[in-house]
mmCIF file of C-alpha atoms and ligand atoms in Angstrom:
data_model
loop_
_atom_site.group_PDB
_atom_site.id
_atom_site.type_symbol
_atom_site.label_atom_id
_atom_site.label_comp_id
_atom_site.label_asym_id
_atom_site.label_seq_id
_atom_site.Cartn_x
_atom_site.Cartn_y
_atom_site.Cartn_z
ATOM 1 C CA MET A 248 -24.882 -24.683 -15.031
ATOM 2 C CA SER A 249 -22.658 -23.260 -12.291
ATOM 3 C CA GLN A 250 -21.841 -19.558 -12.552
ATOM 4 C CA GLN A 251 -18.264 -18.778 -13.707
ATOM 5 C CA LEU A 252 -15.961 -17.501 -10.980
ATOM 6 C CA GLN A 253 -14.775 -13.898 -11.108
ATOM 7 C CA ARG A 254 -10.982 -13.794 -11.579
ATOM 8 C CA VAL A 255 -8.611 -11.130 -10.300
ATOM 9 C CA VAL A 256 -4.883 -10.648 -10.942
ATOM 10 C CA ILE A 257 -3.128 -9.005 -7.975
ATOM 11 C CA THR A 258 0.399 -7.784 -8.741
ATOM 12 C CA GLY A 259 2.531 -7.487 -5.608
ATOM 13 C CA GLY A 260 0.186 -10.050 -4.048
ATOM 14 C CA ALA A 261 2.859 -11.506 -1.732
ATOM 15 C CA GLY A 262 3.462 -8.109 -0.126
ATOM 16 C CA PHE A 263 1.863 -6.549 2.926
ATOM 17 C CA LEU A 264 -1.217 -5.003 1.275
ATOM 18 C CA GLY A 265 -1.376 -7.401 -1.673
ATOM 19 C CA SER A 266 -1.679 -10.450 0.583
ATOM 20 C CA HIS A 267 -4.584 -8.856 2.482
ATOM 21 C CA LEU A 268 -6.233 -8.142 -0.874
ATOM 22 C CA CYS A 269 -5.802 -11.814 -1.841
ATOM 23 C CA ASP A 270 -7.621 -12.760 1.390
ATOM 24 C CA ARG A 271 -10.444 -10.317 0.729
ATOM 25 C CA PHE A 272 -11.076 -11.416 -2.864
ATOM 26 C CA LEU A 273 -10.996 -15.092 -1.847
ATOM 27 C CA ALA A 274 -13.467 -14.353 0.962
ATOM 28 C CA GLU A 275 -15.735 -12.675 -1.626
ATOM 29 C CA GLY A 276 -15.683 -15.872 -3.715
ATOM 30 C CA TRP A 277 -13.220 -14.789 -6.443
ATOM 31 C CA GLU A 278 -10.419 -16.804 -8.021
ATOM 32 C CA VAL A 279 -7.122 -15.041 -7.285
ATOM 33 C CA ILE A 280 -3.938 -14.948 -9.359
ATOM 34 C CA CYS A 281 -1.190 -13.497 -7.193
ATOM 35 C CA MET A 282 1.785 -12.244 -9.216
ATOM 36 C CA ASP A 283 5.021 -11.293 -7.468
ATOM 37 C CA ASN A 284 8.787 -11.413 -7.959
ATOM 38 C CA LEU A 285 9.342 -11.377 -4.159
ATOM 39 C CA VAL A 286 11.760 -8.431 -4.301
ATOM 40 C CA THR A 287 10.234 -6.988 -1.119
ATOM 41 C CA GLY A 288 7.433 -9.529 -0.592
ATOM 42 C CA ASP A 289 7.464 -12.710 1.431
ATOM 43 C CA LEU A 290 5.922 -16.090 0.680
ATOM 44 C CA ARG A 291 4.965 -16.387 4.353
ATOM 45 C CA ASN A 292 2.329 -13.679 3.737
ATOM 46 C CA ILE A 293 0.439 -16.079 1.465
ATOM 47 C CA GLY A 294 1.538 -19.377 3.067
ATOM 48 C CA HIS A 295 -1.919 -19.868 4.581
ATOM 49 C CA LEU A 296 -3.437 -19.846 1.060
ATOM 50 C CA VAL A 297 -1.461 -22.794 -0.263
ATOM 51 C CA GLY A 298 -3.904 -25.608 -1.000
ATOM 52 C CA GLU A 299 -6.792 -23.210 -1.672
ATOM 53 C CA SER A 300 -8.005 -24.268 -5.127
ATOM 54 C CA ARG A 301 -9.061 -20.708 -6.083
ATOM 55 C CA PHE A 302 -5.588 -19.322 -5.329
ATOM 56 C CA HIS A 303 -2.630 -19.366 -7.750
ATOM 57 C CA PHE A 304 0.846 -17.895 -7.353
ATOM 58 C CA PHE A 305 2.830 -16.734 -10.414
ATOM 59 C CA HIS A 306 6.469 -15.926 -9.662
ATOM 60 C CA GLN A 307 6.852 -13.128 -12.182
ATOM 61 C CA ASP A 308 8.460 -9.724 -12.638
ATOM 62 C CA VAL A 309 5.635 -7.503 -13.884
ATOM 63 C CA THR A 310 7.998 -5.224 -15.774
ATOM 64 C CA GLU A 311 8.361 -8.142 -18.231
ATOM 65 C CA PHE A 312 5.588 -9.332 -20.559
ATOM 66 C CA ILE A 313 2.607 -10.646 -18.565
ATOM 67 C CA HIS A 314 0.603 -13.569 -19.858
ATOM 68 C CA VAL A 315 -2.394 -14.946 -18.000
ATOM 69 C CA PRO A 316 -4.424 -17.731 -19.620
ATOM 70 C CA GLY A 317 -8.230 -17.459 -19.470
ATOM 71 C CA LYS A 318 -10.497 -14.603 -18.555
ATOM 72 C CA VAL A 319 -9.620 -11.845 -16.105
ATOM 73 C CA ASP A 320 -12.256 -9.552 -14.564
ATOM 74 C CA ALA A 321 -9.980 -7.232 -12.571
ATOM 75 C CA VAL A 322 -6.294 -6.307 -12.370
ATOM 76 C CA MET A 323 -5.086 -4.794 -9.087
ATOM 77 C CA HIS A 324 -1.633 -3.257 -9.617
ATOM 78 C CA PHE A 325 0.096 -3.245 -6.215
ATOM 79 C CA ALA A 326 3.632 -4.299 -7.190
ATOM 80 C CA SER A 327 6.224 -1.725 -6.074
ATOM 81 C CA PRO A 328 8.784 -1.324 -3.347
ATOM 82 C CA ALA A 329 6.865 0.868 -0.904
ATOM 83 C CA SER A 330 8.882 1.753 2.178
ATOM 84 C CA PRO A 331 11.488 4.529 1.937
ATOM 85 C CA LEU A 332 14.223 2.063 2.899
ATOM 86 C CA ASP A 333 13.193 -0.248 0.042
ATOM 87 C CA TYR A 334 12.840 2.317 -2.700
ATOM 88 C CA LEU A 335 16.032 4.117 -1.786
ATOM 89 C CA GLU A 336 17.828 0.772 -2.019
ATOM 90 C CA LEU A 337 15.977 -0.228 -5.222
ATOM 91 C CA PRO A 338 15.655 3.072 -7.123
ATOM 92 C CA ILE A 339 15.723 1.677 -10.679
ATOM 93 C CA GLN A 340 13.379 -1.243 -9.916
ATOM 94 C CA THR A 341 10.981 1.243 -8.294
ATOM 95 C CA LEU A 342 10.921 3.460 -11.381
ATOM 96 C CA LYS A 343 10.625 0.427 -13.662
ATOM 97 C CA VAL A 344 7.709 -1.149 -11.823
ATOM 98 C CA GLY A 345 5.873 2.199 -11.656
ATOM 99 C CA ALA A 346 6.415 2.836 -15.355
ATOM 100 C CA LEU A 347 6.921 -0.439 -17.269
ATOM 101 C CA GLY A 348 5.028 -2.546 -14.695
ATOM 102 C CA THR A 349 2.007 -0.240 -14.830
ATOM 103 C CA HIS A 350 2.127 -0.326 -18.629
ATOM 104 C CA LYS A 351 2.188 -4.143 -18.669
ATOM 105 C CA ALA A 352 -0.579 -4.438 -16.081
ATOM 106 C CA LEU A 353 -2.740 -1.968 -18.035
ATOM 107 C CA GLY A 354 -2.016 -3.949 -21.199
ATOM 108 C CA LEU A 355 -3.312 -7.088 -19.500
ATOM 109 C CA ALA A 356 -6.489 -5.285 -18.377
ATOM 110 C CA ARG A 357 -7.023 -3.965 -21.885
ATOM 111 C CA GLU A 358 -6.477 -7.359 -23.530
ATOM 112 C CA LYS A 359 -8.927 -9.043 -21.134
ATOM 113 C CA GLY A 360 -11.521 -6.237 -20.963
ATOM 114 C CA ALA A 361 -10.902 -6.185 -17.186
ATOM 115 C CA ARG A 362 -11.222 -3.388 -14.674
ATOM 116 C CA PHE A 363 -7.890 -1.966 -13.516
ATOM 117 C CA LEU A 364 -7.035 -0.476 -10.141
ATOM 118 C CA LEU A 365 -3.741 1.329 -9.470
ATOM 119 C CA ALA A 366 -2.257 1.457 -5.972
ATOM 120 C CA SER A 367 -1.054 5.039 -5.895
ATOM 121 C CA THR A 368 0.098 6.933 -2.859
ATOM 122 C CA SER A 369 -0.148 10.056 -0.738
ATOM 123 C CA GLU A 370 3.508 10.569 -1.756
ATOM 124 C CA CYS A 371 2.067 12.033 -4.974
ATOM 125 C CA TYR A 372 1.406 15.114 -2.802
ATOM 126 C CA GLY A 373 5.121 15.258 -1.850
ATOM 127 C CA ASP A 374 5.845 17.647 1.020
ATOM 128 C CA PRO A 375 2.370 19.197 0.787
ATOM 129 C CA LEU A 376 1.707 22.926 0.864
ATOM 130 C CA VAL A 377 -2.018 22.278 1.364
ATOM 131 C CA HIS A 378 -3.392 20.606 4.484
ATOM 132 C CA PRO A 379 -5.233 18.250 4.698
ATOM 133 C CA GLN A 380 -4.648 16.845 1.226
ATOM 134 C CA ARG A 381 -7.583 16.669 -1.177
ATOM 135 C CA GLU A 382 -7.479 14.768 -4.439
ATOM 136 C CA ASP A 383 -7.475 17.982 -6.489
ATOM 137 C CA TYR A 384 -4.169 19.145 -4.942
ATOM 138 C CA TRP A 385 -1.355 18.527 -7.466
ATOM 139 C CA GLY A 386 1.428 18.172 -4.951
ATOM 140 C CA ASN A 387 4.872 19.475 -4.105
ATOM 141 C CA VAL A 388 7.324 16.809 -5.263
ATOM 142 C CA ASN A 389 11.065 17.136 -5.752
ATOM 143 C CA PRO A 390 11.754 15.040 -8.866
ATOM 144 C CA VAL A 391 15.532 14.989 -8.396
ATOM 145 C CA GLY A 392 15.668 14.226 -4.657
ATOM 146 C CA PRO A 393 16.239 10.643 -3.505
ATOM 147 C CA ARG A 394 12.505 10.065 -2.871
ATOM 148 C CA GLY A 395 11.694 11.235 -6.417
ATOM 149 C CA VAL A 396 12.134 7.655 -7.675
ATOM 150 C CA TYR A 397 8.991 6.579 -5.838
ATOM 151 C CA ASP A 398 6.901 9.742 -6.002
ATOM 152 C CA GLU A 399 7.480 10.357 -9.692
ATOM 153 C CA ALA A 400 7.024 6.678 -10.598
ATOM 154 C CA LYS A 401 3.588 6.809 -8.992
ATOM 155 C CA ARG A 402 2.732 10.129 -10.634
ATOM 156 C CA PHE A 403 3.734 8.653 -13.996
ATOM 157 C CA ALA A 404 1.665 5.542 -13.185
ATOM 158 C CA GLU A 405 -1.384 7.721 -12.543
ATOM 159 C CA ALA A 406 -0.849 9.568 -15.856
ATOM 160 C CA MET A 407 -0.454 6.246 -17.720
ATOM 161 C CA THR A 408 -3.621 4.904 -16.096
ATOM 162 C CA MET A 409 -5.617 7.965 -17.170
ATOM 163 C CA ALA A 410 -4.194 7.682 -20.707
ATOM 164 C CA TYR A 411 -5.383 4.052 -20.929
ATOM 165 C CA HIS A 412 -8.768 5.172 -19.681
ATOM 166 C CA ARG A 413 -9.075 8.058 -22.122
ATOM 167 C CA TYR A 414 -7.455 6.469 -25.169
ATOM 168 C CA HIS A 415 -8.245 2.753 -24.789
ATOM 169 C CA LYS A 416 -11.435 3.118 -22.679
ATOM 170 C CA VAL A 417 -10.136 0.765 -19.975
ATOM 171 C CA ARG A 418 -12.284 1.013 -16.820
ATOM 172 C CA THR A 419 -9.591 2.309 -14.489
ATOM 173 C CA ARG A 420 -9.552 3.288 -10.800
ATOM 174 C CA ILE A 421 -6.808 5.038 -8.790
ATOM 175 C CA VAL A 422 -6.480 4.819 -5.024
ATOM 176 C CA ARG A 423 -4.134 7.218 -3.209
ATOM 177 C CA ILE A 424 -3.152 5.228 -0.153
ATOM 178 C CA PHE A 425 -2.075 7.019 3.013
ATOM 179 C CA ASN A 426 0.136 5.351 5.657
ATOM 180 C CA THR A 427 -1.342 1.965 6.447
ATOM 181 C CA TYR A 428 -0.326 -0.494 9.135
ATOM 182 C CA GLY A 429 -1.235 -3.957 10.329
ATOM 183 C CA PRO A 430 -0.116 -7.585 10.453
ATOM 184 C CA ARG A 431 2.365 -8.677 7.706
ATOM 185 C CA MET A 432 4.335 -5.441 7.636
ATOM 186 C CA ARG A 433 8.017 -6.340 7.517
ATOM 187 C CA LEU A 434 9.783 -5.891 10.841
ATOM 188 C CA ASN A 435 12.766 -4.195 9.229
ATOM 189 C CA ASP A 436 11.187 -2.235 6.382
ATOM 190 C CA GLY A 437 12.265 1.082 7.907
ATOM 191 C CA ARG A 438 8.732 2.453 8.340
ATOM 192 C CA ALA A 439 7.886 4.100 11.653
ATOM 193 C CA LEU A 440 5.515 1.495 13.060
ATOM 194 C CA PRO A 441 7.569 -1.700 12.556
ATOM 195 C CA ALA A 442 10.686 0.143 13.719
ATOM 196 C CA PHE A 443 9.011 1.462 16.884
ATOM 197 C CA MET A 444 7.293 -1.833 17.696
ATOM 198 C CA SER A 445 10.307 -4.064 17.204
ATOM 199 C CA GLN A 446 12.560 -1.664 19.150
ATOM 200 C CA ALA A 447 10.021 -1.478 21.992
ATOM 201 C CA LEU A 448 9.574 -5.271 22.058
ATOM 202 C CA ARG A 449 13.344 -5.814 22.165
ATOM 203 C CA GLY A 450 13.741 -3.184 24.909
ATOM 204 C CA GLU A 451 15.947 -1.058 22.620
ATOM 205 C CA PRO A 452 15.774 2.764 22.408
ATOM 206 C CA ILE A 453 13.007 3.976 20.066
ATOM 207 C CA THR A 454 14.444 5.973 17.169
ATOM 208 C CA VAL A 455 12.506 9.026 16.006
ATOM 209 C CA PHE A 456 13.764 11.002 13.003
ATOM 210 C CA GLY A 457 13.916 14.789 13.358
ATOM 211 C CA ASP A 458 12.320 16.287 16.480
ATOM 212 C CA GLY A 459 9.243 14.075 16.061
ATOM 213 C CA SER A 460 6.930 17.023 15.374
ATOM 214 C CA GLN A 461 6.189 15.864 11.804
ATOM 215 C CA THR A 462 2.699 14.395 11.543
ATOM 216 C CA ARG A 463 1.260 11.233 10.001
ATOM 217 C CA SER A 464 -2.193 9.647 9.896
ATOM 218 C CA PHE A 465 -2.292 5.863 10.226
ATOM 219 C CA CYS A 466 -4.994 3.617 8.764
ATOM 220 C CA TYR A 467 -5.575 0.009 9.819
ATOM 221 C CA VAL A 468 -5.157 -2.416 6.920
ATOM 222 C CA ASP A 469 -8.692 -3.912 7.040
ATOM 223 C CA ASP A 470 -10.199 -0.439 6.646
ATOM 224 C CA LEU A 471 -7.947 0.299 3.671
ATOM 225 C CA ILE A 472 -8.763 -2.998 1.940
ATOM 226 C CA ASP A 473 -12.475 -2.340 2.375
ATOM 227 C CA GLY A 474 -12.125 1.098 0.773
ATOM 228 C CA ILE A 475 -10.176 -0.373 -2.140
ATOM 229 C CA TYR A 476 -12.721 -3.150 -2.698
ATOM 230 C CA ARG A 477 -15.500 -0.547 -2.787
ATOM 231 C CA LEU A 478 -13.529 1.663 -5.173
ATOM 232 C CA LEU A 479 -13.018 -1.182 -7.635
ATOM 233 C CA HIS A 480 -16.784 -1.671 -7.773
ATOM 234 C CA SER A 481 -17.565 2.045 -8.074
ATOM 235 C CA ASP A 482 -17.586 4.153 -11.235
ATOM 236 C CA GLU A 483 -15.030 6.695 -9.990
ATOM 237 C CA VAL A 484 -12.227 7.197 -12.522
ATOM 238 C CA TYR A 485 -10.305 9.992 -10.765
ATOM 239 C CA PRO A 486 -8.083 9.352 -7.726
ATOM 240 C CA VAL A 487 -9.654 8.706 -4.342
ATOM 241 C CA ASN A 488 -7.783 9.142 -1.040
ATOM 242 C CA ILE A 489 -8.113 6.221 1.345
ATOM 243 C CA GLY A 490 -6.625 6.732 4.768
ATOM 244 C CA ASN A 491 -7.427 7.606 8.330
ATOM 245 C CA PRO A 492 -7.673 11.354 9.039
ATOM 246 C CA ASN A 493 -6.680 10.848 12.685
ATOM 247 C CA GLU A 494 -3.405 12.828 12.602
ATOM 248 C CA MET A 495 -0.688 12.758 15.250
ATOM 249 C CA THR A 496 2.950 13.664 15.598
ATOM 250 C CA ILE A 497 5.521 10.916 15.164
ATOM 251 C CA LYS A 498 6.649 11.541 18.742
ATOM 252 C CA GLU A 499 3.106 10.940 20.055
ATOM 253 C CA PHE A 500 2.921 7.815 17.945
ATOM 254 C CA ALA A 501 6.194 6.480 19.389
ATOM 255 C CA GLU A 502 4.960 7.187 22.924
ATOM 256 C CA ARG A 503 1.666 5.438 22.228
ATOM 257 C CA ILE A 504 3.481 2.307 21.049
ATOM 258 C CA ALA A 505 5.885 2.356 23.990
ATOM 259 C CA ARG A 506 2.894 2.513 26.377
ATOM 260 C CA LEU A 507 1.098 -0.312 24.591
ATOM 261 C CA VAL A 508 4.147 -2.570 24.675
ATOM 262 C CA GLY A 509 4.821 -1.572 28.276
ATOM 263 C CA THR A 510 8.468 -0.697 27.707
ATOM 264 C CA THR A 511 10.551 1.908 29.495
ATOM 265 C CA SER A 512 12.853 2.279 26.437
ATOM 266 C CA PRO A 513 13.873 5.915 25.919
ATOM 267 C CA ILE A 514 13.058 7.791 22.686
ATOM 268 C CA ILE A 515 16.194 8.930 20.854
ATOM 269 C CA TYR A 516 16.325 11.397 17.964
ATOM 270 C CA LYS A 517 18.214 11.111 14.663
ATOM 271 C CA ASP A 518 18.568 13.362 11.597
ATOM 272 C CA LEU A 519 15.468 13.754 9.452
ATOM 273 C CA PRO A 520 15.808 12.120 5.998
ATOM 274 C CA VAL A 521 15.911 14.432 2.940
ATOM 275 C CA ASP A 522 12.481 15.684 1.740
ATOM 276 C CA ASP A 523 10.634 13.933 4.585
ATOM 277 C CA PRO A 524 7.091 15.387 4.491
ATOM 278 C CA LYS A 525 6.307 17.610 7.489
ATOM 279 C CA GLN A 526 2.634 16.800 7.636
ATOM 280 C CA ARG A 527 0.258 14.280 6.157
ATOM 281 C CA ARG A 528 -3.490 13.896 6.600
ATOM 282 C CA PRO A 529 -6.024 12.748 4.041
ATOM 283 C CA ASP A 530 -9.182 14.635 3.313
ATOM 284 C CA ILE A 531 -11.551 11.683 2.888
ATOM 285 C CA SER A 532 -14.739 13.558 2.031
ATOM 286 C CA LYS A 533 -14.619 12.144 -1.511
ATOM 287 C CA ALA A 534 -14.345 8.536 -0.254
ATOM 288 C CA ARG A 535 -17.266 9.211 2.103
ATOM 289 C CA ARG A 536 -19.323 10.671 -0.735
ATOM 290 C CA VAL A 537 -18.612 8.307 -3.620
ATOM 291 C CA LEU A 538 -17.861 5.050 -1.745
ATOM 292 C CA GLY A 539 -19.821 5.482 1.487
ATOM 293 C CA TRP A 540 -16.528 4.580 3.169
ATOM 294 C CA GLU A 541 -14.827 5.700 6.327
ATOM 295 C CA PRO A 542 -12.362 3.980 8.668
ATOM 296 C CA LYS A 543 -13.846 1.879 11.488
ATOM 297 C CA PHE A 544 -10.816 0.737 13.475
ATOM 298 C CA ASP A 545 -9.530 3.059 16.174
ATOM 299 C CA LEU A 546 -5.779 3.264 16.725
ATOM 300 C CA ASP A 547 -5.698 1.225 19.945
ATOM 301 C CA THR A 548 -7.584 -1.709 18.368
ATOM 302 C CA GLY A 549 -5.421 -1.669 15.253
ATOM 303 C CA LEU A 550 -2.186 -1.372 17.211
ATOM 304 C CA ALA A 551 -3.170 -4.252 19.510
ATOM 305 C CA LYS A 552 -3.797 -6.533 16.498
ATOM 306 C CA THR A 553 -0.498 -5.498 14.937
ATOM 307 C CA LEU A 554 1.403 -5.956 18.178
ATOM 308 C CA ALA A 555 0.105 -9.531 18.505
ATOM 309 C CA TYR A 556 1.534 -10.262 15.039
ATOM 310 C CA PHE A 557 4.903 -8.642 15.818
ATOM 311 C CA ARG A 558 5.241 -10.532 19.103
ATOM 312 C CA GLU A 559 4.660 -13.800 17.245
ATOM 313 C CA ARG A 560 7.177 -12.838 14.537
ATOM 314 C CA LEU A 561 9.873 -11.884 17.014
ATOM 315 C CA ASP A 562 9.387 -15.147 18.929
ATOM 316 C CA ALA A 563 9.415 -17.261 15.758
ATOM 317 C CA PRO A 564 12.556 -19.220 14.922
ATOM 318 C CA LEU A 565 14.798 -17.705 12.265
ATOM 319 C CA ALA A 566 12.725 -18.696 9.218
ATOM 320 C CA LYS A 567 13.798 -15.624 7.278
ATOM 321 C CA GLY A 568 12.175 -14.342 4.105
ATOM 322 C CA PRO A 569 14.268 -12.905 1.267
ATOM 323 C CA ARG A 570 14.676 -9.556 3.014
ATOM 324 C CA GLY A 571 14.445 -10.394 6.684
HETATM 325 P P1 LIG B 1540 5.286 -4.467 -0.105
HETATM 326 O O1 LIG B 1540 6.718 -4.205 -0.385
HETATM 327 O O2 LIG B 1540 4.954 -5.288 1.103
HETATM 328 O O3 LIG B 1540 4.572 -5.119 -1.340
HETATM 329 C C1 LIG B 1540 4.943 -4.837 -2.671
HETATM 330 C C2 LIG B 1540 5.039 -6.149 -3.420
HETATM 331 O O4 LIG B 1540 5.352 -5.894 -4.783
HETATM 332 C C3 LIG B 1540 6.128 -7.081 -2.866
HETATM 333 O O5 LIG B 1540 5.577 -8.350 -2.615
HETATM 334 C C4 LIG B 1540 7.154 -7.100 -3.982
HETATM 335 O O6 LIG B 1540 7.886 -8.309 -4.027
HETATM 336 C C5 LIG B 1540 6.293 -6.870 -5.214
HETATM 337 N N1 LIG B 1540 7.032 -6.345 -6.368
HETATM 338 C C6 LIG B 1540 7.836 -5.249 -6.419
HETATM 339 N N2 LIG B 1540 8.327 -5.091 -7.666
HETATM 340 C C7 LIG B 1540 7.818 -6.100 -8.421
HETATM 341 C C8 LIG B 1540 7.946 -6.472 -9.782
HETATM 342 N N3 LIG B 1540 8.719 -5.787 -10.638
HETATM 343 N N4 LIG B 1540 7.266 -7.567 -10.211
HETATM 344 C C9 LIG B 1540 6.472 -8.272 -9.371
HETATM 345 N N5 LIG B 1540 6.323 -7.967 -8.073
HETATM 346 C C10 LIG B 1540 6.973 -6.889 -7.596
HETATM 347 O O7 LIG B 1540 4.561 -3.035 0.012
HETATM 348 P P2 LIG B 1540 3.059 -2.665 0.416
HETATM 349 O O8 LIG B 1540 3.125 -1.782 1.588
HETATM 350 O O9 LIG B 1540 2.213 -3.879 0.457
HETATM 351 O O10 LIG B 1540 2.635 -1.766 -0.821
HETATM 352 C C11 LIG B 1540 1.827 -2.276 -1.872
HETATM 353 C C12 LIG B 1540 1.427 -1.154 -2.814
HETATM 354 O O11 LIG B 1540 0.694 -0.145 -2.116
HETATM 355 C C13 LIG B 1540 2.631 -0.458 -3.461
HETATM 356 O O12 LIG B 1540 2.326 -0.180 -4.811
HETATM 357 C C14 LIG B 1540 2.759 0.816 -2.661
HETATM 358 O O13 LIG B 1540 3.336 1.844 -3.415
HETATM 359 C C15 LIG B 1540 1.305 1.118 -2.299
HETATM 360 N N6 LIG B 1540 1.216 1.928 -1.068
HETATM 361 C C16 LIG B 1540 1.408 1.366 0.166
HETATM 362 C C17 LIG B 1540 1.302 2.166 1.310
HETATM 363 C C18 LIG B 1540 1.436 1.592 2.706
HETATM 364 O O14 LIG B 1540 1.213 2.325 3.691
HETATM 365 N N7 LIG B 1540 1.749 0.327 2.881
HETATM 366 C C19 LIG B 1540 1.046 3.534 1.174
HETATM 367 C C20 LIG B 1540 0.896 4.067 -0.100
HETATM 368 C C21 LIG B 1540 0.967 3.243 -1.207
#
């Protein structure tokens, strides 16, 4: 008798990270149910999977009741607007998917006896007073600022996940994702990398917010997905940071991209958004210890792969997704 396939439900599966997760699980031999309402996602991210018999797309809002026929071995909860531009434009949906969506996804995992993994975020640390950020730092978040809708939704989602673990004994995992980049980011999602790359490719001035001295640490998507896959299969219940500790200022990052693209576009400076974190770098000693994971892609390799994707996108005819 043939062995039954492992089945995973990936919420937010048509988004940037979710679509890479779909690829990874399919490559590992799983059957994949991708669930998305396309609010910030794009069907083009999963277009290459159409016709794959182990891949299914459910057009569904995960804040509503979720029903999946048959067994489920893992639920990966990635649905949520994720870029500042998106969650500032969709504040209520962001809070709902972090709260009600997480509750529904946990309910599915509980009903099916499946493992559950929450995509949380370094934004849980807010504008951190501790540097670099370790998992045992509780954060410095402004609940009533505009970014509070995202940060607090994720903090609530973590608390809900732990409650399901403690009360219902669901096998839960929490990943705190730090800034990740790679192919399938949206060109106009307002994050630094797509903005810098598309401006540089179009020969427009590169817009840096503030004086550019704020720092970020950028992780290539394949490294992140590998860390997440390992975490799902580990026994670690408490949050694990996954990110690249290679920290640089936003100004350096803009200059690096300009050099790579070969543009002479000037860098221009605009006002810093409210509560923008001044520095961000993951401490990944826990991921090293419990997952045997660390990032493998250096910035130049990752940027070159991403640039190839952006060039193709900018050349493509105007086959626009729901949000550009
Ligand atoms: P994304 O916007 O590309 O993907 C999110 C997906 O969720 C989209 O396809 C969107 O349509 C879907 N979605 C949103 N609300 C939904 C709902 N109610 N029902 C069903 N689908 C819904 O963003 P991303 O960068 O791929 O982020 C994925 C996850 O990872 C998010 O939970 C985000 O908070 C987390 N994360 C991402 C980063 C990063 O650097 N990209 C960093 C930290 C955390």
